[in-house]
Short mmCIF file of C-alpha atoms in Angstrom, two decimals:
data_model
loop_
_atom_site.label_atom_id
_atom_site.label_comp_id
_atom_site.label_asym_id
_atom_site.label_seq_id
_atom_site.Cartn_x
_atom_site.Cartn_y
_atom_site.Cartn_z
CA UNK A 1297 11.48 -71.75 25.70
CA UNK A 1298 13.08 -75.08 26.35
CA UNK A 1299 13.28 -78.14 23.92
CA UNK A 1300 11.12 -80.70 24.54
CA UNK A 1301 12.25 -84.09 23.76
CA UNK A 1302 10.03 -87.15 24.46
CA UNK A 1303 10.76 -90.65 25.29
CA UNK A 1304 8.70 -93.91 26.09
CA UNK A 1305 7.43 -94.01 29.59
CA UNK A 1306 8.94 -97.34 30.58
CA UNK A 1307 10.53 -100.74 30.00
CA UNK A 1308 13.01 -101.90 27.27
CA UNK A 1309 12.35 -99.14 25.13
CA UNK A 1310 12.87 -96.50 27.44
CA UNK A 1311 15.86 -98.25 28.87
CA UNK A 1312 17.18 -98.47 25.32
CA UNK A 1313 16.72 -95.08 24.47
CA UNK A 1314 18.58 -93.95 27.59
CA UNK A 1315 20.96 -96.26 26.74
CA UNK A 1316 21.64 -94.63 23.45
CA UNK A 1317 21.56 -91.04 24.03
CA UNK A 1318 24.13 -92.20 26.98
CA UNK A 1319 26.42 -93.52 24.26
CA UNK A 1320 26.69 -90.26 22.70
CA UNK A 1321 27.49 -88.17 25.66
CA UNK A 1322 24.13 -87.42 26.65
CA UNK A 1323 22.47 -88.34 30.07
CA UNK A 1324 18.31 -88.87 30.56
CA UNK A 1325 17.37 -89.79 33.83
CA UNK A 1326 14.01 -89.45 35.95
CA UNK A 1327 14.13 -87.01 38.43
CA UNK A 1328 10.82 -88.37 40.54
CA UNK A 1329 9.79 -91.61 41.15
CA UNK A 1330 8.08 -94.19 38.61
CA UNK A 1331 4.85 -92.52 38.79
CA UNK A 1332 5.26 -89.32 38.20
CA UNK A 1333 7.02 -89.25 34.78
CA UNK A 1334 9.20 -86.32 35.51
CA UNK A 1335 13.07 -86.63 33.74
CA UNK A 1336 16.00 -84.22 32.76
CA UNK A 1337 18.62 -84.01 30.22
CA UNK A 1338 22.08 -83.53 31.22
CA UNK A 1339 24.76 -82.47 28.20
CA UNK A 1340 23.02 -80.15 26.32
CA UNK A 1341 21.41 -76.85 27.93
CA UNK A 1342 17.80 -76.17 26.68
CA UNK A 1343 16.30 -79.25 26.63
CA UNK A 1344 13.41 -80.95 28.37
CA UNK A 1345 12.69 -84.34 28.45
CA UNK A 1346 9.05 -85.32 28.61
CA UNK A 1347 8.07 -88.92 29.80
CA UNK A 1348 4.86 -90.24 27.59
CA UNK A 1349 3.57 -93.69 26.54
CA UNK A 1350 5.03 -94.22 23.38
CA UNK A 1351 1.92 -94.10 21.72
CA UNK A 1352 1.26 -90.26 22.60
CA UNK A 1353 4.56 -89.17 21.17
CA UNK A 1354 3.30 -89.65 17.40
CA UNK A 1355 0.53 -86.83 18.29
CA UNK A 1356 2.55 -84.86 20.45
CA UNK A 1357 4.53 -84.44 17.48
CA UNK A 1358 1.92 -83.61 14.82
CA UNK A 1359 1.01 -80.98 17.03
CA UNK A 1360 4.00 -79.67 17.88
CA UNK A 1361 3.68 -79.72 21.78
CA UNK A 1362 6.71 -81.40 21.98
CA UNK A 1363 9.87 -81.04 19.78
CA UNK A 1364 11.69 -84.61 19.41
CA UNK A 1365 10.93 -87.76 20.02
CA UNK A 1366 11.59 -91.65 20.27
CA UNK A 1367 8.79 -94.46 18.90
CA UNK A 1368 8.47 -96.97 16.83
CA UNK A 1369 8.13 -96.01 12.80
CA UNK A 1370 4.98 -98.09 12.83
CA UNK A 1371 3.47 -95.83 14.98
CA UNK A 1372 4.03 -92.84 13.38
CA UNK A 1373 2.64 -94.06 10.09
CA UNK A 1374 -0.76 -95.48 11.77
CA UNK A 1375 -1.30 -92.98 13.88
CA UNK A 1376 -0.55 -89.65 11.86
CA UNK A 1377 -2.24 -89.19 8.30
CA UNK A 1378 0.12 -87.70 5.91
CA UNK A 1379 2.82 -88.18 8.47
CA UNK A 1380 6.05 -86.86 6.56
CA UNK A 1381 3.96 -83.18 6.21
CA UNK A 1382 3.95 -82.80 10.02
CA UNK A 1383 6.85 -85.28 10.77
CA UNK A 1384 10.71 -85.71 10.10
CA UNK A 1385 12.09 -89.20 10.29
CA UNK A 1386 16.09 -87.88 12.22
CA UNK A 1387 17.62 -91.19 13.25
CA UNK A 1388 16.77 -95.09 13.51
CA UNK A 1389 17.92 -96.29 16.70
CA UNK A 1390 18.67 -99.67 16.28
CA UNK A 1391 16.37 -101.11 18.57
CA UNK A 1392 12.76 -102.05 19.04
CA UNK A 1393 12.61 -104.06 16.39
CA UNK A 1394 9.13 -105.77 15.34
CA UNK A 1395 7.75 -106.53 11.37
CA UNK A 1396 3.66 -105.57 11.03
CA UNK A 1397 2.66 -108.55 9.13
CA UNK A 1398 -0.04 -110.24 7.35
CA UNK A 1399 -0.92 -114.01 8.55
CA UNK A 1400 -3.30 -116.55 8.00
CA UNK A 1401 -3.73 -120.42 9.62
CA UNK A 1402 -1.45 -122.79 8.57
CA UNK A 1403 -3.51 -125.13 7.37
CA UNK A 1404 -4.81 -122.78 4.26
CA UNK A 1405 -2.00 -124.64 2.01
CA UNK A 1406 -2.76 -122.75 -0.98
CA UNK A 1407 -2.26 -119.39 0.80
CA UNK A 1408 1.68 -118.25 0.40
CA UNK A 1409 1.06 -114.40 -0.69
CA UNK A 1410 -0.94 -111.55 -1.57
CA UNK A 1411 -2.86 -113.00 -4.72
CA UNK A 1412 -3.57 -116.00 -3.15
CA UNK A 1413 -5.07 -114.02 -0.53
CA UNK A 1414 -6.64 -112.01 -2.48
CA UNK A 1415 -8.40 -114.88 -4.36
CA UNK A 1416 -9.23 -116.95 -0.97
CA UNK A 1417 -11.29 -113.67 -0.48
CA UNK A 1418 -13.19 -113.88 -2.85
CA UNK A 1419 -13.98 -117.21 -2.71
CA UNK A 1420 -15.00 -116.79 1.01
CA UNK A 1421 -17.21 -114.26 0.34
CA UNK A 1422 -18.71 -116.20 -2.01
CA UNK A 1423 -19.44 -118.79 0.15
CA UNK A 1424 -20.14 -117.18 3.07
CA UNK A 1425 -22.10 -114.23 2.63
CA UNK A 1426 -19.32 -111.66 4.22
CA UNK A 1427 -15.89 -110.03 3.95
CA UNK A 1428 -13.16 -111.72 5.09
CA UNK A 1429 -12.59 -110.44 8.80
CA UNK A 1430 -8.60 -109.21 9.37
CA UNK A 1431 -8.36 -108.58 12.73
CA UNK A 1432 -5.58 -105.72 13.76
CA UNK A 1433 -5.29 -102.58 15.80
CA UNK A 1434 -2.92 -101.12 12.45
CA UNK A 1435 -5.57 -100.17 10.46
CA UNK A 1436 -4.57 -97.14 8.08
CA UNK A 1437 -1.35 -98.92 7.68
CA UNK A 1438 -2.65 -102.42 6.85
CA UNK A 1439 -5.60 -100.95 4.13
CA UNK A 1440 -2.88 -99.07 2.50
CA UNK A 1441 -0.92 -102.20 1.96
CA UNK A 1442 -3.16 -104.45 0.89
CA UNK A 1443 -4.94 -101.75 -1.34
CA UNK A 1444 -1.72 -101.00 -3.21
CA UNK A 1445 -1.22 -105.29 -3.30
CA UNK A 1446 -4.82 -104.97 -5.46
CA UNK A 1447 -6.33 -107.40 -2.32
CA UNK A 1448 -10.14 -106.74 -1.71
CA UNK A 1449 -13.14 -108.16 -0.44
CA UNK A 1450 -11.43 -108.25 3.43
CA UNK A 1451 -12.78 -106.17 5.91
CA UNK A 1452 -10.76 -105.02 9.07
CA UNK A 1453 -12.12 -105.56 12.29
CA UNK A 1454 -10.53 -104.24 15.44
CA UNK A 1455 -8.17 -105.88 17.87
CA UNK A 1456 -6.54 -104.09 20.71
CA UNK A 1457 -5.10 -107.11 22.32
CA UNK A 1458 -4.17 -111.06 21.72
CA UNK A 1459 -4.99 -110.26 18.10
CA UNK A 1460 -3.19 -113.71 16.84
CA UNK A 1461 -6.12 -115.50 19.07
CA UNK A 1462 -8.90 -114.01 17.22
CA UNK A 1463 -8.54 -117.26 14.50
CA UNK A 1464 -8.58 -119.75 17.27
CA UNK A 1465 -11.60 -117.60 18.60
CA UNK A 1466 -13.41 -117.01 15.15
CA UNK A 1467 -13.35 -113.67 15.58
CA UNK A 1468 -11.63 -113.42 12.34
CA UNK A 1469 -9.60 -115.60 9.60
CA UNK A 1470 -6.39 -113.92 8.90
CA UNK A 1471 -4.49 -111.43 11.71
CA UNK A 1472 -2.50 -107.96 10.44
CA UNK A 1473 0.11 -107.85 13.49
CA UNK A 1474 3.89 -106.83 15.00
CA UNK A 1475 5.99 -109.90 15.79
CA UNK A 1476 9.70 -110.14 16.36
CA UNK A 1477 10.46 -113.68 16.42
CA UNK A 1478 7.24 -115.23 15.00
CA UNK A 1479 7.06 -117.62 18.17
CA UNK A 1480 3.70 -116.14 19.30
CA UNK A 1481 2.07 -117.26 15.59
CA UNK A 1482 3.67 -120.32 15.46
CA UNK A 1483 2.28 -121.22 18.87
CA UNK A 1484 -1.22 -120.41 17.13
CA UNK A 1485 -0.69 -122.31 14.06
CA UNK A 1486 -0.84 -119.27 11.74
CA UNK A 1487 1.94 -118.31 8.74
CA UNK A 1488 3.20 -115.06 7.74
CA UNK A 1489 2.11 -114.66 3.94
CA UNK A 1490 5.84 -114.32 1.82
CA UNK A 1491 5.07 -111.34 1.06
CA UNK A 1492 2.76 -110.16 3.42
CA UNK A 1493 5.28 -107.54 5.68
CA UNK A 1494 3.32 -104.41 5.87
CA UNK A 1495 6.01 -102.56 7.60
CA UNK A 1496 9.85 -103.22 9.42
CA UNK A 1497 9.19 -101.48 12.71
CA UNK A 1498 12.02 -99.83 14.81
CA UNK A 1499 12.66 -96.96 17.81
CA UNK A 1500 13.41 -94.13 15.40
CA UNK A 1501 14.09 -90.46 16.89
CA UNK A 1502 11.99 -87.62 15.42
CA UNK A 1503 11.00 -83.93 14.98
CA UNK A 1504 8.67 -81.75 14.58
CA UNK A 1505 7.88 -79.97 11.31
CA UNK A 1506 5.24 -77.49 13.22
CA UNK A 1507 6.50 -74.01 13.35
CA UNK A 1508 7.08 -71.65 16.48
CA UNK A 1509 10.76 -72.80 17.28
CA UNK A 1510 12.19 -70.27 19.00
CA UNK A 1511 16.01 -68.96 18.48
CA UNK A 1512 17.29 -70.88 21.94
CA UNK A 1513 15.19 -74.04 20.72
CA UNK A 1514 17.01 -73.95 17.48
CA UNK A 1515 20.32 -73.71 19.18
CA UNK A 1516 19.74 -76.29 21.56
CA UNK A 1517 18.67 -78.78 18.63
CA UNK A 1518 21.94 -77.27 16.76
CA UNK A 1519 24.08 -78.47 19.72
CA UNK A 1520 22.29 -81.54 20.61
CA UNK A 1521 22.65 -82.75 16.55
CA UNK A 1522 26.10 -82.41 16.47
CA UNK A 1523 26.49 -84.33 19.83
CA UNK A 1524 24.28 -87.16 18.08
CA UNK A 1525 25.85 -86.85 14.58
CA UNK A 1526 22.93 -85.58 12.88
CA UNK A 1527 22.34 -83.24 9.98
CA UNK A 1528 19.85 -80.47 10.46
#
């Protein structure tokens, strides 16, 4: 059985992430065209790289259909309950960079962290007869945060796309989201809370902690970690 190491499917972060394994002596290169997310691993016998949206790899993992693999750390943690039972964290890359954050409009002047969001809450409910709406797509991570910041009286609703226009829209009041360089908020006149960073995102590489690796599988990871300067 070979090693199955998976990578994003396309753009920067798959470029990256060929551009890092390169670095190190190790080449991962398509061997079809665009659409048929086919690739091979030159440098260390044994392994197979599988080309998925970087989005899959998180349950890939977990279930231990493939062996490694390269995604962002925010991903992991939303997507996986309990993650670090069924997931090891090997390497951050360095790259892919993006902070999940809580933000609210601008012009709530009173609004700079967690308490103050927590009491602007309250007070909306109050006056309005319902929760106030956070809209994100991150929604184990962003309930964990703001349960363990004491925050309540929000509710979560979901947004798969253009989540920081769901203020402008009034689709919600405050957004849960990944920027990089805060541009696309500022261009919507919201404000990342001061202490509202849910998560620092990055491409991290990591393994499997579901059983059934075979003796070859082993000593292809054993080869491939010393080429990458990992521990085991």
């Amino acid at each position: 059985m070979t090693l199955k190491l998976g990578v994003p499917s396309k753009g920067r972060l798959m470029e990256k992430t060929f551009d890092w394994f390169a670095e190190r002596g190790i080449s991962l290169r398509r061997t079809g065209s665009e659409r048929e997310y086919a690739g091979a691993v030159d440098g260390v016998d044994g392994i197979e790289l599988v080309l998925l949206s970087a989005g899959e790899i998180p349950r890939e993992l977990a279930a231990g259909r493939i062996q490694l693999g390269v995604t962002g750390s925010d991903l992991v943690r939303e997507k996986i309950a309990d993650w670090e039972t069924k997931i090891r964290e090997l390497e951050p890359l360095g790259f892919g960079h993006a902070d999940l954050i809580i933000a609210v409009p601008k012009f709530w002047a009173d609004v700079d962290t967690l308490a103050d969001l927590d009491a602007a809450a309250a007070a909306f409910r109050a006056t309005h007869g319902f929760r106030l709406r956070i809209a994100t797509k991150y929604h184990r991570l962003v309930r964990e945060f703001l349960r363990e910041a004491g925050v309540a009286d929000y509710q979560l609703v979901d947004s798969q796309g253009a989540t920081e226009g769901t203020v402008k829209n009034l689709t919600a009041e405050a957004v849960a989201d990944i920027t990089s360089t805060g541009e696309t908020l500022r261009a919507n006149h919201l404000k990342m809370l001061s202490d509202g960073c849910v998560h620092k995102s990055q491409a991290t590489l990591f393994r499997s902690r579901r059983a059934g690796w075979s003796d070859e599988m082993r000593a292809s990871f054993t080869e491939l970690s010393a080429r990458l300067g990992l521990g085991d």
